[in-house]
XYZ file of C-alpha atoms in Angstrom:
517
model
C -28.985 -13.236 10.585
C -30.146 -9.648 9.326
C -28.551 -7.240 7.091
C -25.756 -5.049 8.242
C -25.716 -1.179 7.591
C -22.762 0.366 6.446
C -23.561 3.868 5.531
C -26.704 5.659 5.515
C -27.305 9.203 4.314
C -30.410 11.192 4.099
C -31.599 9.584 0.788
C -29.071 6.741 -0.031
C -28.428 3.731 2.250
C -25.198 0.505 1.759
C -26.364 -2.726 3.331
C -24.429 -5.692 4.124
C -26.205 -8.857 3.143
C -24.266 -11.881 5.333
C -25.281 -14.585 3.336
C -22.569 -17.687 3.771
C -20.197 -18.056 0.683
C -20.854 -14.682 -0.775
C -18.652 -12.617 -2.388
C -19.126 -9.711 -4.195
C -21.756 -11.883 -5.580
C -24.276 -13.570 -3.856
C -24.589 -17.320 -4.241
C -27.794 -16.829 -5.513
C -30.088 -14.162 -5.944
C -32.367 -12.907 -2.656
C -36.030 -11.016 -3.167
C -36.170 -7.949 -0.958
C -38.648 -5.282 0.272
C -38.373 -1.908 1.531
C -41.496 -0.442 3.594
C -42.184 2.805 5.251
C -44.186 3.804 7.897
C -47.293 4.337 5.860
C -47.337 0.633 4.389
C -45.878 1.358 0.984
C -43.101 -0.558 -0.531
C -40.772 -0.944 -2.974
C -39.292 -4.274 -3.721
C -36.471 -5.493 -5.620
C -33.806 -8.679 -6.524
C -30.450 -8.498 -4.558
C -27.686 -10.782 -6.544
C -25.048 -8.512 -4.612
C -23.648 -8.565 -1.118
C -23.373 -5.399 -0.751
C -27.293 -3.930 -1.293
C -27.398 -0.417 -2.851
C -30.881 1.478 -2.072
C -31.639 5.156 -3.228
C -34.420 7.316 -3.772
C -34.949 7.698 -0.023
C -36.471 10.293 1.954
C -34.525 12.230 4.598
C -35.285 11.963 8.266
C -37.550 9.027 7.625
C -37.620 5.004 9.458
C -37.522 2.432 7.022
C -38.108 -1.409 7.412
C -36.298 -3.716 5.457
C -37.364 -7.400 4.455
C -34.440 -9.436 2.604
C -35.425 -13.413 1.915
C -34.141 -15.846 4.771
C -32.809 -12.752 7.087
C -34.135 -11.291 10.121
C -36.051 -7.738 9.653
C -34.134 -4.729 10.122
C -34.817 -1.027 10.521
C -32.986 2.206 9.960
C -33.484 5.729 9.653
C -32.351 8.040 6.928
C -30.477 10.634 7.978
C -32.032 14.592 7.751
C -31.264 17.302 5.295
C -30.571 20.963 6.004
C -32.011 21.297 2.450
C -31.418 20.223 -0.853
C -30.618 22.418 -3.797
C -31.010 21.448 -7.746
C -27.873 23.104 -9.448
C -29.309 25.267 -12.010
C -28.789 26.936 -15.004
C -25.899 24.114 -15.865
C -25.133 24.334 -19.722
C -25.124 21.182 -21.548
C -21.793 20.217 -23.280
C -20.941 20.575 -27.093
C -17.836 18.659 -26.950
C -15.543 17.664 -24.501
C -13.230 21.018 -25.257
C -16.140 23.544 -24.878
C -14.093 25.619 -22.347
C -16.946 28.396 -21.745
C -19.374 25.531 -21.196
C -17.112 24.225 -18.340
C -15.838 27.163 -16.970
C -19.722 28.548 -16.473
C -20.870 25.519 -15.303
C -18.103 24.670 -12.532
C -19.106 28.841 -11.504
C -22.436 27.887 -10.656
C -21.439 24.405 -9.203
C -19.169 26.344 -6.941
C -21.716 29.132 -6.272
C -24.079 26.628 -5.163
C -21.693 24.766 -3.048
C -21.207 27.785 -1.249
C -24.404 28.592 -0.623
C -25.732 25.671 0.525
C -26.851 25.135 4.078
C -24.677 23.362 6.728
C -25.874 19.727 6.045
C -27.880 20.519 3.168
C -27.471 18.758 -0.400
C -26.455 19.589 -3.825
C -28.157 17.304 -6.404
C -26.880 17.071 -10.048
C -29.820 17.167 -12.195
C -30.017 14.121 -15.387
C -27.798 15.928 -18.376
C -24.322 15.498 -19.223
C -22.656 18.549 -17.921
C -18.955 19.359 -18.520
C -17.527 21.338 -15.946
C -13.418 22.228 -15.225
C -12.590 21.414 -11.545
C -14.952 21.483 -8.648
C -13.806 21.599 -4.896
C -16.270 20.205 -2.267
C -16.833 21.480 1.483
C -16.825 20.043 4.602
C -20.935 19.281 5.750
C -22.456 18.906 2.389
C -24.043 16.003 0.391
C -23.281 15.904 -3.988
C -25.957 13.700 -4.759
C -25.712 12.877 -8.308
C -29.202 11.964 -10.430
C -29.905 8.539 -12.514
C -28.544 9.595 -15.806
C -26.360 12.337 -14.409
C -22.489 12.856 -15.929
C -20.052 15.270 -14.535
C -17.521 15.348 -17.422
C -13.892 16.784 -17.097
C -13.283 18.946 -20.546
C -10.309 17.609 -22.679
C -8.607 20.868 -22.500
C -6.164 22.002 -19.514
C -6.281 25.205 -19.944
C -6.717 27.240 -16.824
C -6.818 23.929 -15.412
C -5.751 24.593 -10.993
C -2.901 23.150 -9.812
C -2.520 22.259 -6.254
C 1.034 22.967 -4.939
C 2.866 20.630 -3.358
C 2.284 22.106 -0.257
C 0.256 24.638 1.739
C 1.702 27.525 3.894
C 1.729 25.205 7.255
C 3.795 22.599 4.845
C 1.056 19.768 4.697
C 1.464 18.104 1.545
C -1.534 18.930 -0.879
C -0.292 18.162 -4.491
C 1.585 14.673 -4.538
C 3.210 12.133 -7.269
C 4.335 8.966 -5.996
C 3.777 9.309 -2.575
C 6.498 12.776 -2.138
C 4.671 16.275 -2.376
C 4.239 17.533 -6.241
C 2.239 20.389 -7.310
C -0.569 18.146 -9.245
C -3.525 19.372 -11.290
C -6.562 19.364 -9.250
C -9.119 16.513 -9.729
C -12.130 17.338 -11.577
C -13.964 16.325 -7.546
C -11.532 17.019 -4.667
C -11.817 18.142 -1.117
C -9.250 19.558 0.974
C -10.117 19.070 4.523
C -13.475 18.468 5.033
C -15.662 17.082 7.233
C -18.880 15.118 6.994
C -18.517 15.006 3.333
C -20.854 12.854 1.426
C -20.985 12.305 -2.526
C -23.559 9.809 -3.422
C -26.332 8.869 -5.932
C -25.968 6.271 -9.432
C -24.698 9.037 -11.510
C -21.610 9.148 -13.102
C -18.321 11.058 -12.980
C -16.042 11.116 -15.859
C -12.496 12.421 -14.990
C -11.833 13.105 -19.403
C -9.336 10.968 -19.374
C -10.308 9.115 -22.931
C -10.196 13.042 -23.905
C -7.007 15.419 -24.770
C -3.915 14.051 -23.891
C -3.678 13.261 -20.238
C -2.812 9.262 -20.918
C -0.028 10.423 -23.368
C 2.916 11.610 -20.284
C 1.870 9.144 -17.552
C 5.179 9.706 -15.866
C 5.816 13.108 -16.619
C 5.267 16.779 -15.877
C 3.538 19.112 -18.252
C 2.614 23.014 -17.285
C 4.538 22.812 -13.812
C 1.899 19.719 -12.708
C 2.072 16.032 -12.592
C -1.813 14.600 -13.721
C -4.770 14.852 -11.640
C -6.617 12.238 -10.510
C -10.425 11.178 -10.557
C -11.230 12.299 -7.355
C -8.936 13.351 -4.841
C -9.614 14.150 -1.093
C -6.663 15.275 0.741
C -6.952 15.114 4.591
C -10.819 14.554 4.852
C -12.603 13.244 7.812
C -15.636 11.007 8.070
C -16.497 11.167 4.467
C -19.310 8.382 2.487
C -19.140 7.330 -1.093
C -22.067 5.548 -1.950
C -23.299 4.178 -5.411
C -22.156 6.114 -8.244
C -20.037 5.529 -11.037
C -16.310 6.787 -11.740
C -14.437 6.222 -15.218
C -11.508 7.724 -17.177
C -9.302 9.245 -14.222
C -6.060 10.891 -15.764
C -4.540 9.001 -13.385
C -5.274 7.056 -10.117
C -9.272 6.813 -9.691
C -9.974 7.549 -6.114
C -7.176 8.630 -3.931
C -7.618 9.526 -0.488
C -4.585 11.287 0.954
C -3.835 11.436 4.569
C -8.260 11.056 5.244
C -9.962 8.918 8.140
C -13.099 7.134 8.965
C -13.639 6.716 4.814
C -16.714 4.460 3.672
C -16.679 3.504 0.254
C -19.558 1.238 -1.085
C -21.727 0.269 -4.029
C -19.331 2.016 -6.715
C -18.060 0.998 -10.558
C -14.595 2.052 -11.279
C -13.509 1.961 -14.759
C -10.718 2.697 -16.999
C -9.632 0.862 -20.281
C -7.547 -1.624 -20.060
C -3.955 0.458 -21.707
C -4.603 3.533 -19.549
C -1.124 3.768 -17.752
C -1.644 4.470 -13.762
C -5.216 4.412 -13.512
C -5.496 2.717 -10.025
C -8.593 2.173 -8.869
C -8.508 3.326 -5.228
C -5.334 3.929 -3.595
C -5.774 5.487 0.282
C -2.726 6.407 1.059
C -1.475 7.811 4.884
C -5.468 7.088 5.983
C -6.707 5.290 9.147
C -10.538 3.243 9.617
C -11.026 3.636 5.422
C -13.895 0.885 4.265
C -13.880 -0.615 0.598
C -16.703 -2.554 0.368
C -18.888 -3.777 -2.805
C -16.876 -2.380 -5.342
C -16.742 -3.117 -9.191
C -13.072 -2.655 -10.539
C -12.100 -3.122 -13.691
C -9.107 -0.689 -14.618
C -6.069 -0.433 -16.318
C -3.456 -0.875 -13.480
C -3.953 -2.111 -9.645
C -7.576 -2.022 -8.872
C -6.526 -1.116 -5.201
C -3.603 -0.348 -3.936
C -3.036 0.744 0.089
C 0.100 3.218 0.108
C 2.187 5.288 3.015
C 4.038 8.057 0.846
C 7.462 7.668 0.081
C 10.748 8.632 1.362
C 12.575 11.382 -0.862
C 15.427 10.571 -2.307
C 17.606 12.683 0.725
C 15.274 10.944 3.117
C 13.079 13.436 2.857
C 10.027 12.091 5.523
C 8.673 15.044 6.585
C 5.723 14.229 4.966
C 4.660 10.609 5.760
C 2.082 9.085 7.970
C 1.031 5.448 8.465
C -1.626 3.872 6.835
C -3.625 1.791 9.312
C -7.232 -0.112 9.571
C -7.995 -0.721 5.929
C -11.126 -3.187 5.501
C -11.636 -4.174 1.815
C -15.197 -7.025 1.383
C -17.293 -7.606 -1.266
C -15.311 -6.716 -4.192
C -14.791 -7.806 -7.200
C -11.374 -6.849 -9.383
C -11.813 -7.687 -12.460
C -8.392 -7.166 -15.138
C -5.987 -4.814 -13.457
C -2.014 -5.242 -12.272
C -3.087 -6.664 -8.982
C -6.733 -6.914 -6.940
C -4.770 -5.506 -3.895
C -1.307 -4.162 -3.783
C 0.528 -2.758 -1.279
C 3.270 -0.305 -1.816
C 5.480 0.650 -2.926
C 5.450 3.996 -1.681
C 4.964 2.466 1.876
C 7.497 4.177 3.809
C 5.084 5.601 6.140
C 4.277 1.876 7.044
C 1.038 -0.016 6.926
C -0.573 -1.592 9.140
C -3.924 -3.826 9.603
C -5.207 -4.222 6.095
C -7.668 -6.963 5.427
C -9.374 -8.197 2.196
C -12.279 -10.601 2.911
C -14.469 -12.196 0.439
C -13.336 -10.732 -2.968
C -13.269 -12.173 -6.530
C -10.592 -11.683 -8.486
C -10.909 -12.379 -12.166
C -8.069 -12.229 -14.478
C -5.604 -9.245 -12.200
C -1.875 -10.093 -12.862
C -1.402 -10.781 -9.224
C -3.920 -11.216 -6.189
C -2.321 -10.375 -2.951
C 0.902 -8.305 -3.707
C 3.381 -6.175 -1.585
C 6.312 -4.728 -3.564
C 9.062 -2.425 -1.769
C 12.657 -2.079 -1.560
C 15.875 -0.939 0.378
C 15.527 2.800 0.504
C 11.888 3.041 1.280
C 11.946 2.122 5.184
C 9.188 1.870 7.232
C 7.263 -1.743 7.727
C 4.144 -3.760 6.484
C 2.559 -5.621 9.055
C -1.139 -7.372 9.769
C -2.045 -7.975 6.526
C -4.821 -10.699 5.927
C -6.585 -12.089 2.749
C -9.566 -14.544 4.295
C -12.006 -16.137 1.167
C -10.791 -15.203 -1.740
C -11.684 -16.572 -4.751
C -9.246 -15.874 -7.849
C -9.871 -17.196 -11.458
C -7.486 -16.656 -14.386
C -5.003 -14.511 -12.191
C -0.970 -14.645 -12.941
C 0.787 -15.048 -9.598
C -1.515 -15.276 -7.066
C 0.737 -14.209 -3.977
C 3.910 -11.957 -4.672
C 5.872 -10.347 -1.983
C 8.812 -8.509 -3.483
C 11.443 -6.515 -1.569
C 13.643 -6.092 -4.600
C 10.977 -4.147 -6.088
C 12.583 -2.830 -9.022
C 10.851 0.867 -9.273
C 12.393 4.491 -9.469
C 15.494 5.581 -11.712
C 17.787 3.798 -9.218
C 15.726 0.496 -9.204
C 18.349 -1.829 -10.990
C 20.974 -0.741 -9.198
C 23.182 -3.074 -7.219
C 22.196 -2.124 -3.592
C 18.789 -2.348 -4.615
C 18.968 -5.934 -6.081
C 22.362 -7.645 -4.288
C 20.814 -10.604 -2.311
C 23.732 -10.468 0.125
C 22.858 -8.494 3.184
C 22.786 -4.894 3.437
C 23.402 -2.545 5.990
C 20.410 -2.211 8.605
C 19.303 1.792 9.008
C 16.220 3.875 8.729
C 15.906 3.133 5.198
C 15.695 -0.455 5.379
C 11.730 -1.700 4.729
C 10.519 -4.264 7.147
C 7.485 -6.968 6.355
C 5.883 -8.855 9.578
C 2.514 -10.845 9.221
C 0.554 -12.177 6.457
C -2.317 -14.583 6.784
C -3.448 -16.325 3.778
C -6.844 -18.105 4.804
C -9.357 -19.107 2.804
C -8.529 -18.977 -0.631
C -9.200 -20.583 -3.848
C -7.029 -20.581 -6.919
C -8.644 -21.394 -10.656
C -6.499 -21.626 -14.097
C -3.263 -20.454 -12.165
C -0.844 -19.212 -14.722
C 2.772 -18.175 -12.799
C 2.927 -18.865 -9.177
C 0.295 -19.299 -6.379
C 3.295 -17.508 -4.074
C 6.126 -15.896 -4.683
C 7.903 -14.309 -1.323
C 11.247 -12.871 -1.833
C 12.346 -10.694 1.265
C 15.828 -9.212 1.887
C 18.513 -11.523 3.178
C 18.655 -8.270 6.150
C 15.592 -8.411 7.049
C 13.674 -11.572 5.855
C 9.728 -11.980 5.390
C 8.763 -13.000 9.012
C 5.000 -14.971 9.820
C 3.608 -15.902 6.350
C 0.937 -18.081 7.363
C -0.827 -19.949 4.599
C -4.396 -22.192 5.567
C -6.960 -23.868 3.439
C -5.052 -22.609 -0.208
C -6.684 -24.498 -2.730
C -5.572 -24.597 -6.329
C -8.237 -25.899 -8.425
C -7.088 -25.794 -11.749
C -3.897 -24.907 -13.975
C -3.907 -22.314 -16.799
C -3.172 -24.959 -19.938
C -2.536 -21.873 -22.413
C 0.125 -19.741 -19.479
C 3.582 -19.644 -20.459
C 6.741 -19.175 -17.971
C 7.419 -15.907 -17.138
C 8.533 -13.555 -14.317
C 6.228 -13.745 -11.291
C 7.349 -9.986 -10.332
C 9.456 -7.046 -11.179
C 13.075 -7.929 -9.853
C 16.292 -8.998 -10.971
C 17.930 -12.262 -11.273
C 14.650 -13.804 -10.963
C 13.458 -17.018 -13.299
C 10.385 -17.346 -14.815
C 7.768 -19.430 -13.422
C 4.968 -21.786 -14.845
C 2.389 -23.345 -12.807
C 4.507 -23.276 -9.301
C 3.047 -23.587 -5.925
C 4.566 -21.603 -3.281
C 8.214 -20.205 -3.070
C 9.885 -18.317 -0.632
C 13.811 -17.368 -0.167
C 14.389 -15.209 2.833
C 11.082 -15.353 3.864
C 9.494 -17.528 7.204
C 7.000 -19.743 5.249
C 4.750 -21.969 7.571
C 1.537 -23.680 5.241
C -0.737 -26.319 6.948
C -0.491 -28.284 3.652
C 3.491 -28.599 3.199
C 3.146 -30.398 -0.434
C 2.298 -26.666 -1.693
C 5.696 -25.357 -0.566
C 8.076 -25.950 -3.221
C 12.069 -26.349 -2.590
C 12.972 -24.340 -6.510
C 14.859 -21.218 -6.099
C 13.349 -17.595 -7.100
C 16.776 -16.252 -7.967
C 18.688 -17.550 -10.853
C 21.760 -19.636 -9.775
C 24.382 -17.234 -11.786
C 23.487 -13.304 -11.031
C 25.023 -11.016 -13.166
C 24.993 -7.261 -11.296
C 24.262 -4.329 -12.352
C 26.662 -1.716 -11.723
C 24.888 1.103 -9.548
């Protein structure tokens, strides 16, 4: 047994440490040391599985020594260069405008001027600066003590259309193209991107007004979000610190071969749509180490979404999403996928999370008009404490201004076309249950097209929530609430090793009243 790289850059490296019955936390903590060629070391305390090391030198071999593993060694990456950004002005307050327009002109200046493969650190100082796009083949390497602040003010804020003059989609809302404000970090088609380092980016969301018109559309633009890379290949995020998106955190749109690691995401708890880390149309995207603790889903995997013409033009699958180590602390759901899934996804796995006191665990939510299909998904030791409904599945997802409507919510069957949402494969394996409040499963497919191959093994549902009171274990109609059920499925193909935990009570109330569409 020997530690696993996951990333390494030329001064930052993301370790996996495979210690049996970790999570994001190791079961205990593990002494470790880090030696270069010349003898030195530096040595440290790992309580993590995921082991975050910095302060490295390009182009150079280390050996590292972790307690009870085998010795491994790696090589740092090399540098074209590195550049300090200079002559940065520190901020006021978080509307000096001047401050951040001059300081995102020399942050782009020095961008530009850096050397293919070189890096751009961000000196210690809390810097304000308006919006910043990166570059393919460059490293933003931000300093202990380090904050790149959004201002509070939108004025000359950029905007990213909705599209670009080939018609990719740039700007997005909801999964369909929107011209969005631009994130105070985003990337539009790069390459070999890195951003890494224990600073901190703040997206000013606890500033001006952005949390104020979650759902609407102010100056021609729908909010920005905390960092935002839109059809980005091979791209490392390593270590650092994101809070206070306007909206979703981290959203990679239409990117591949994405490794996320070592990072802290957090929003308050009554920010509206500030998703921790939603890739959305990506392929080969790891999610590994991660501290959530937001103010909606702490992940949540997404296709785009069909317009409401059937607009599709636009959507690509989502496929190969790996999600370890993690730990989602608060938040709508640990991981959610959907509902803008009409580009379908495929092959998402969450192994060896914690999830502390999310609404839901495990959820999929779509609905008749989306189309595409959900398939492979897996959630393998997983331990949840305090969480409402541990497993939802919802195909009467009750979302958009048409979302109560009767062909949305009639449980007689509909009509099979293009528009019709499919879900096929889900292994629950693995995973432990403590102070359940709602449901440990809730799976309510479409009598259509029914939930095929839920396979539950090895639940375990330690302990009952004694202060939980019944309510609804998802957003549909016609549904009761729920207190301290096991598992519950109506046109869904339920098969759990331990048939006691599969209940016979409906989901849908016995008299449905409809709601005229």
């Amino acid at each position: 047994m020997k530690p696993i790289p996951l990333a390494v850059t030329a001064r930052a490296a993301a370790l996996r440490l495979p210690v049996s019955g970790a999570l994001y936390h190791l079961p205990r903590p593990l002494g470790w040391s880090l030696i270069v060629p010349d003898g030195s070391d530096r040595r440290g305390i790992a309580d993590a599985a995921i082991l975050m090391l910095d302060r490295l030198e390009p182009d150079t071999l280390y050996r590292l020594r972790v307690a009870g593993m085998d010795e491994i060694e790696f090589r740092t990456r090399a540098c074209a260069g590195m550049h300090v950004a200079a002559g940065l002005v520190p901020a006021r307050d978080p509307g000096d405008l001047d401050a951040a327009r001059g300081n995102a002109s020399r942050l782009v200046a020095a961008i530009a001027n850096l050397p293919r493969g070189g890096t751009l650190v961000l000196p210690p100082g809390d810097w304000l600066a308006m919006p910043v796009a990166l570059r393919s083949d460059m490293v933003l390497h931000l300093s202990h003590g380090a904050v790149l602040r959004a201002p509070s003010d939108r004025r000359d804020w950029p905007i990213l259309p909705a599209r670009d003059g080939q018609g990719r989609m740039l700007g997005s809302w909801e999964g369909l193209p929107a011209a969005c404000f631009a994130a105070p970090l985003h990337a539009i088609g790069a390459e070999r991107l890195v951003i890494e380092g224990p600073g901190t980016l703040d997206g000013g969301g606890a500033q001006g007004d952005w949390w104020t018109w979650p759902k609407d559309t102010r100056d021609g633009a729908r909010r920005p979000r905390g960092l935002h890379l839109v059809d980005c290949h091979d791209v490392i995020l390593l270590g650092f610190s994101i809070r206070n998106a306007p909206s979703w955190t981290i959203h990679p749109q239409g990117c591949s071969d994405l490794v996320a690691a070592g990072l802290q995401v957090d929003a308050p708890p009554d920010s509206p749509n500030t998703d921790g880390f939603n890739p959305e149309m990506c392929r080969n995207v790891l999610i590994a180490g991660i501290r959530f603790s937001v103010g909606d889903d702490c992940i949540a995997v997404k296709a785009g979404k069909r317009g409401p013409l059937g607009e599709d033009d636009h959507l690509r699958e989502t496929r190969g999403i790996r999600i370890r180590h993690c730990l989602m602390q608060r938040g709508h759901g640990g991981l959610v996928i959907g509902s803008e899934m009409s580009g379908g996804v495929h092959d998402v796995a969450i192994e060896d999370c914690e999830m502390r006191g999310t609404d839901r665990g495990l959820r999929i939510k779509t609905r008749r008009g989306r189309g595409g299909a959900v398939s492979g998904i897996a959630m393998r030791r997983v331990r949840m404490d305090g969480v409402g409904t541990a497993i939802s599945v919802n195909a009467h997802y009750h979302c958009d201004a048409d979302g109560h409507a009767h062909r949305v919510q009639d449980r007689a069957p509909a009509p099979v076309d293009a528009t019709t949402p499919r879900i096929d494969g889900i292994l629950v394996e693995d995973v432990t249950i403590r102070d359940l409040a709602h449901a440990a499963g809730c799976f309510l497919g479409l009598a259509e097209t029914p939930i095929r191959n839920i396979r539950v093994r090895n639940l375990r549902i330690e302990s009952l929530d004694p202060t939980a009171r019944p309510v609804l274990p998802d957003m549909a109609d016609h549904i009761r609430p729920m207190l301290h059920e096991t598992l519950l499925a109506e046109q869904a193909d339920l098969d759990c090793d331990d048939p006691g935990l599969i209940s016979t009570a409906p989901i849908t109330l016995q008299e449905v009243t409809h709601v005229p569409d």
